[in-house]
XYZ file of C-alpha atoms in Angstrom:
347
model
C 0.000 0.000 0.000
C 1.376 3.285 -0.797
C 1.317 5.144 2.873
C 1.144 8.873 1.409
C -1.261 8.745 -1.396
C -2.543 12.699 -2.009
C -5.477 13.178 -0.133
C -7.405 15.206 -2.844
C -6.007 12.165 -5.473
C -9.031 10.138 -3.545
C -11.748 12.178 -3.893
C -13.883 12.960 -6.398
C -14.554 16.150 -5.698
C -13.425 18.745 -2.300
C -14.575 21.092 0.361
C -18.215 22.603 0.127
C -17.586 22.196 -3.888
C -19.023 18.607 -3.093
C -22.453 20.300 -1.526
C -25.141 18.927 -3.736
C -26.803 21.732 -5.963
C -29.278 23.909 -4.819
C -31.804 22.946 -7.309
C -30.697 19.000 -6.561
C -31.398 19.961 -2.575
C -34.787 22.071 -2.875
C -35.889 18.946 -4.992
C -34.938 16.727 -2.468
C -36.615 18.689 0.418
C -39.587 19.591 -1.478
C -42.809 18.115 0.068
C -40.912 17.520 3.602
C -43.571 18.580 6.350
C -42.378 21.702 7.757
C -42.487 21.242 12.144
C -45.319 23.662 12.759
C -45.904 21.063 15.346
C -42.685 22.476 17.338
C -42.825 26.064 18.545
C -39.780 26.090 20.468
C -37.847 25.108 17.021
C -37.418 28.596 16.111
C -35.186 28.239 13.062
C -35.577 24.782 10.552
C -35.553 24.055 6.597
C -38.148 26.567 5.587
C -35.446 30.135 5.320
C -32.298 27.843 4.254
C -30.436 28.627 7.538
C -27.032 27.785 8.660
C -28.099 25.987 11.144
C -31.449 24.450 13.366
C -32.780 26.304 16.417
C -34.544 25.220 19.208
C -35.641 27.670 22.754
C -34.903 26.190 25.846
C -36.424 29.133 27.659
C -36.898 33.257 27.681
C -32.650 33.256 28.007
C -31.346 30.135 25.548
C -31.594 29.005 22.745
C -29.267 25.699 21.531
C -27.914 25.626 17.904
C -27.348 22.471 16.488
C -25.369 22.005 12.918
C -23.357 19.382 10.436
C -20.984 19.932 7.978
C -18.307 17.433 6.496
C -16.796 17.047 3.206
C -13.909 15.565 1.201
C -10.363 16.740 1.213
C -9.890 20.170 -0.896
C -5.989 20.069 0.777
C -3.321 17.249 -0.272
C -1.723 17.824 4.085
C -4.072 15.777 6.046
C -3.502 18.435 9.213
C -4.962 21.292 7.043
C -7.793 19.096 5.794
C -8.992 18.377 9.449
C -8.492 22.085 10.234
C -10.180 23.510 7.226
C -13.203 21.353 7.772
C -13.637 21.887 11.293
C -13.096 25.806 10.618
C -16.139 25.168 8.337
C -18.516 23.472 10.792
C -18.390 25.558 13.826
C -19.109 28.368 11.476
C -22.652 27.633 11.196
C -23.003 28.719 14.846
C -21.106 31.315 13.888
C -23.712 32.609 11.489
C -26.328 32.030 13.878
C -25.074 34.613 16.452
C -23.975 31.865 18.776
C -21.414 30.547 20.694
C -20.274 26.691 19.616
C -20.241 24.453 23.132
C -18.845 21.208 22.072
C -18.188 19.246 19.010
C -18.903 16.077 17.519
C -16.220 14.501 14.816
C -18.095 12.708 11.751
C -14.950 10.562 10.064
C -15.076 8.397 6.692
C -12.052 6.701 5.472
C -10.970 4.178 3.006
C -8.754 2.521 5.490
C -7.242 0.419 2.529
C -5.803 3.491 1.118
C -4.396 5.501 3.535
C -1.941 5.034 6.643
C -3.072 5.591 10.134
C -0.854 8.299 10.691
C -2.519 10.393 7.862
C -6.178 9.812 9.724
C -4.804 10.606 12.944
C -3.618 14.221 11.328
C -6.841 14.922 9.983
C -8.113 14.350 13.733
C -5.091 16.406 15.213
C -6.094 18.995 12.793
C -9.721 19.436 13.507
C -8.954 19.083 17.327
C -6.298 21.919 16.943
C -9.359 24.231 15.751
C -11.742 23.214 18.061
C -9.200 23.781 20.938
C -8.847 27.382 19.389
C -12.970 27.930 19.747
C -12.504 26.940 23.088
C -14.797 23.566 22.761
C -14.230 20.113 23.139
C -14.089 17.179 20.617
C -16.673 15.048 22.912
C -17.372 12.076 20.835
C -18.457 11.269 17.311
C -18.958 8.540 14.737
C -16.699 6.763 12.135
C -16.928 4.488 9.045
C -14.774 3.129 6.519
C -15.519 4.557 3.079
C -14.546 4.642 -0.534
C -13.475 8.451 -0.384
C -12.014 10.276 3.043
C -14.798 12.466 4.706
C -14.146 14.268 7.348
C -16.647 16.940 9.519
C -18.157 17.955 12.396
C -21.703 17.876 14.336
C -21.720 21.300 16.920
C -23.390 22.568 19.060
C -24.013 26.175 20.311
C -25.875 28.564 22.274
C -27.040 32.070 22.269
C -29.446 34.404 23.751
C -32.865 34.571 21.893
C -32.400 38.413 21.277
C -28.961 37.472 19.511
C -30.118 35.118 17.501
C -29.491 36.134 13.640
C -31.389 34.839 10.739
C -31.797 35.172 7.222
C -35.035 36.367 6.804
C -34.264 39.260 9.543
C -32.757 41.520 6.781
C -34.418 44.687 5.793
C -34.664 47.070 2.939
C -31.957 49.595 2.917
C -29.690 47.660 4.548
C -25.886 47.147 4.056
C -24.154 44.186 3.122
C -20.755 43.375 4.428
C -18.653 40.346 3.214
C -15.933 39.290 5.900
C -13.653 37.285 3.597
C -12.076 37.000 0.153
C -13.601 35.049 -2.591
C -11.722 32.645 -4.584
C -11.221 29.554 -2.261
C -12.787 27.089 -4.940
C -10.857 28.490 -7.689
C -7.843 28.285 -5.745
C -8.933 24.140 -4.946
C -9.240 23.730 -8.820
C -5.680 25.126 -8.718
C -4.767 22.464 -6.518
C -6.126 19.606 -8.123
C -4.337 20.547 -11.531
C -0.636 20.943 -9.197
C -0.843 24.498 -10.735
C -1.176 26.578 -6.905
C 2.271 27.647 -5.574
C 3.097 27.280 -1.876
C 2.450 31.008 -0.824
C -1.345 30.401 -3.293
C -1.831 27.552 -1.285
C -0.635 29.107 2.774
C -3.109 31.981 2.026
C -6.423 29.657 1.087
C -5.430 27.734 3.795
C -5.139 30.717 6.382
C -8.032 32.024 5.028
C -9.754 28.580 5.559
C -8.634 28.159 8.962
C -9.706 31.786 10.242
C -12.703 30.964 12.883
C -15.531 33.457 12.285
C -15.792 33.760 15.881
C -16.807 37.707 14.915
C -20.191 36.526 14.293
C -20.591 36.421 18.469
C -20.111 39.886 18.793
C -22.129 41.126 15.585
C -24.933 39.891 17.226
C -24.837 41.447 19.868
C -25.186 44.831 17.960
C -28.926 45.232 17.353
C -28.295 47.391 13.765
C -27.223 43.516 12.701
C -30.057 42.389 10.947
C -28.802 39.043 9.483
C -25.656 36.408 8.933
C -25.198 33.778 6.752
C -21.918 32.040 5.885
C -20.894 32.007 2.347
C -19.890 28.305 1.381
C -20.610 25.954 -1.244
C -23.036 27.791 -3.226
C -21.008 30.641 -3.340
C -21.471 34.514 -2.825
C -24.472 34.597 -4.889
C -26.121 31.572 -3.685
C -25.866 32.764 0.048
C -27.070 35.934 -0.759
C -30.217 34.454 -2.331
C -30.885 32.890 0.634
C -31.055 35.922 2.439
C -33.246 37.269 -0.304
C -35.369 34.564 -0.131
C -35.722 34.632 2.992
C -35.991 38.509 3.555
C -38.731 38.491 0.643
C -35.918 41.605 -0.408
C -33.685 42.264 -3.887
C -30.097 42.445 -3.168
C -27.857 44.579 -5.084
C -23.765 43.066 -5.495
C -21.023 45.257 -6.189
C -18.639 43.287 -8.645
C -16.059 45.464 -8.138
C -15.983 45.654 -4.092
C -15.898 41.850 -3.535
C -12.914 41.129 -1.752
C -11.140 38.429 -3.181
C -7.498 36.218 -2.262
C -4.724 37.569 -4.271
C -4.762 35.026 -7.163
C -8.488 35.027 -7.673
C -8.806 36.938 -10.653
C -5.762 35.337 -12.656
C -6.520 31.838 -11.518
C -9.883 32.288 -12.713
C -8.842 33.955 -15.967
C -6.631 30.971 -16.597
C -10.011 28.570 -16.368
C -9.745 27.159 -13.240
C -12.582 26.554 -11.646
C -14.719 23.836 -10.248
C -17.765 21.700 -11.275
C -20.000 23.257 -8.444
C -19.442 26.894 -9.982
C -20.930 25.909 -13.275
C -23.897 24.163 -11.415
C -24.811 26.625 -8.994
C -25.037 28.840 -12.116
C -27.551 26.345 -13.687
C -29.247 26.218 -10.308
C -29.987 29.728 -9.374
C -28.905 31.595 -12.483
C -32.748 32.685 -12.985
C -32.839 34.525 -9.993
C -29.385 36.917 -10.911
C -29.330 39.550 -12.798
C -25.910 39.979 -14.261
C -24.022 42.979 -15.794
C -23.671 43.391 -20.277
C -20.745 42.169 -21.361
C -19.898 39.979 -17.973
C -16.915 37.737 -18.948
C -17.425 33.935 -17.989
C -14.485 34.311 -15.562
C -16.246 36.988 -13.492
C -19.271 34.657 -13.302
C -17.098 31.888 -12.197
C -15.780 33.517 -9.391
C -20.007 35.023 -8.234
C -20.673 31.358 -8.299
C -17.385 29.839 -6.621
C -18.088 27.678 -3.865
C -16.179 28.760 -0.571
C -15.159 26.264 1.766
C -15.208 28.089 5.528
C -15.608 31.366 3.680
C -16.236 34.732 4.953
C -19.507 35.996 6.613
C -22.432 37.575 4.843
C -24.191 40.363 6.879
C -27.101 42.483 6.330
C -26.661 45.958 8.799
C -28.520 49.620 8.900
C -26.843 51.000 6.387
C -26.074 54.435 9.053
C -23.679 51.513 10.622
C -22.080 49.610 8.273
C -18.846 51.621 8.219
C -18.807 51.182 12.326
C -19.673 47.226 11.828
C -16.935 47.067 8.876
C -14.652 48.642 11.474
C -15.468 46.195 13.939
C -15.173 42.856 11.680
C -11.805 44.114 10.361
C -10.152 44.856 14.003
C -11.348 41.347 14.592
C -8.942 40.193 12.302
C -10.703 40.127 8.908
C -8.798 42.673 6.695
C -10.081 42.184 3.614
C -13.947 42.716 4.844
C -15.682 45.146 2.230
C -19.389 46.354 2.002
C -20.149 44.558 -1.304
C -24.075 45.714 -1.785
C -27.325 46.774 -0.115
C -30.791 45.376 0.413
C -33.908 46.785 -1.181
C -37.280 46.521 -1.059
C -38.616 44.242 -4.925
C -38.817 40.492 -6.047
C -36.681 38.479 -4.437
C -32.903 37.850 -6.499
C -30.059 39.457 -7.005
C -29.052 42.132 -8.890
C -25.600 42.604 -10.042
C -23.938 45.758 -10.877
């Protein structure tokens, strides 16, 4: 057996960029009873959250999420880290504050050594350690393709909590990170990303968006979401959706990594971009004259990407102040909310 094998070598695909599509998923969930039958579950399927809520009582709420995935990263240390990044940002998103963790682990034990699981582990354990939770358990199989993920679990106050059908026309949107992390992947898989390409998706990856605690604290926060496999236009839909509101993208203010634009000029890009396109395309309205590059990277799916939020617009230069201090210096206001037929409008 060879002991190394590259991770992304077994896999067919990586990172949120194996998410099914959106149109595959709304199929899938269409007809599911929605839990009317639950009042405490405050937050389900029916606004395309990050995550399920349910009220304990008038001071908690508990936030309970899943994410896992197949290795976007060849070192099996980053692949844990990434991925666990990834899941405890759905609590993020929520306005809460993860508790404890739950590892979710697939691997084709035939394939790879036991030192290369136990990194993925390490890795994931590494970033839970730095949310301050523990790794209390979790489930593992052997499978065709490595998977690796987490089940988490949060809490937050029910004033705090942040949804996506909370935004409201005139507000500001703000994202937290750069855009390009699937393109960047695509690099990967071709052996075309460089080792700096490669340290700065990975650092981006492996930044916790711990911010989201203290945005929702702030009550000119309207609503979070965090922008992952269906990319920046996909999570901003759902926010449309949600909000029953017409959002309005700034091309040119996105913040994206540093390679972005050249890697996606040179065709790299990944299988998800082109069908999230097909998915949601009918509900964007793009620019004359938009080059198929620049749609690639509106449609790239992010693995642990930045946050999404919605603010009154009077404080979006005070919350963009805030989220970069916390550590997020490429944080832009990339478009407003407006009052219309839910979709996106890009400009």
């Amino acid at each position: 057996m060879n002991e190394h094998p590259r991770l992304t070598s077994l896999a067919h695909g990586g990172g949120c960029g194996c998410k099914l599509a959106p149109s595959v998923l709304r199929d899938l969930l269409a007809g599911q009873p929605v839990a009317h039958a639950f009042p405490q579950l405050l937050v389900g399927t029916e606004t395309s959250d990050d995550a399920a809520v349910w009220q304990v009582d008038d001071n908690t709420c508990v936030i309970a999420t899943t994410d896992f995935f197949m290795p976007m990263v060849d070192d099996p240390r980053d692949f844990g880290r990434i991925a666990a990044t990834n899941a405890i940002s759905d609590i993020y998103a929520m306005g809460g504050r993860p508790i404890m963790a739950l590892a979710i682990l697939g691997m084709p034990i035939d394939k790879l050594a036991p030192e290369q699981i136990r990194k993925i582990l390490e890795g994931g354990r590494e970033i839970c350690d730095e949310a301050g939770i523990p790794v209390a358990g979790g489930h593992s199989i052997d499978a065709p393709e490595p998977i690796y993920g987490l089940a988490v679990i949060g809490l937050c106050h029910p004033s705090e909590l942040r949804r996506n059908a909370d935004a409201k026309p005139g507000d500001a949107l703000i994202l937290t990170k750069g855009l390009g992390v699937g393109i960047y992947s695509a690099a990967i898989k071709k052996e075309a990303l460089d080792t700096s390409g490669l340290a700065e998706m990975v650092a981006s990856a492996t930044t916790l968006n711990r911010v989201g605690v203290e945005l929702a604290k702030r009550a000119d926060v309207h609503a979070i979401t965090d922008v992952t496999g269906f990319g920046i236009l996909g999570h901003g839909l759902e926010i449309a959706r949600g909000a029953g509101l017409r959002l309005q993208i700034d091309l040119g203010s996105l913040p994206l990594l540093s390679r972005t634009a050249e890697l996606a000029k040179a065709g790299f890009f990944t299988g998800a971009s082109t069908r999230n396109w097909a998915a949601y395309g009918s509900e964007v309205t793009l620019p004359e004259g938009l080059d198929d590059w620049q749609k690639a990277i509106l449609t790239d799916p992010q693995t642990s990407g930045g946050l999404l939020v919605a603010c009154a617009p009077e404080a979006a230069k005070s919350v963009l102040a805030d989220i970069r201090a916390a550590g997020f210096p490429l944080a832009a206001i990339v478009g407003s909310a407006a009052e219309g037929s839910a979709g996106i409008t890009v400009i």
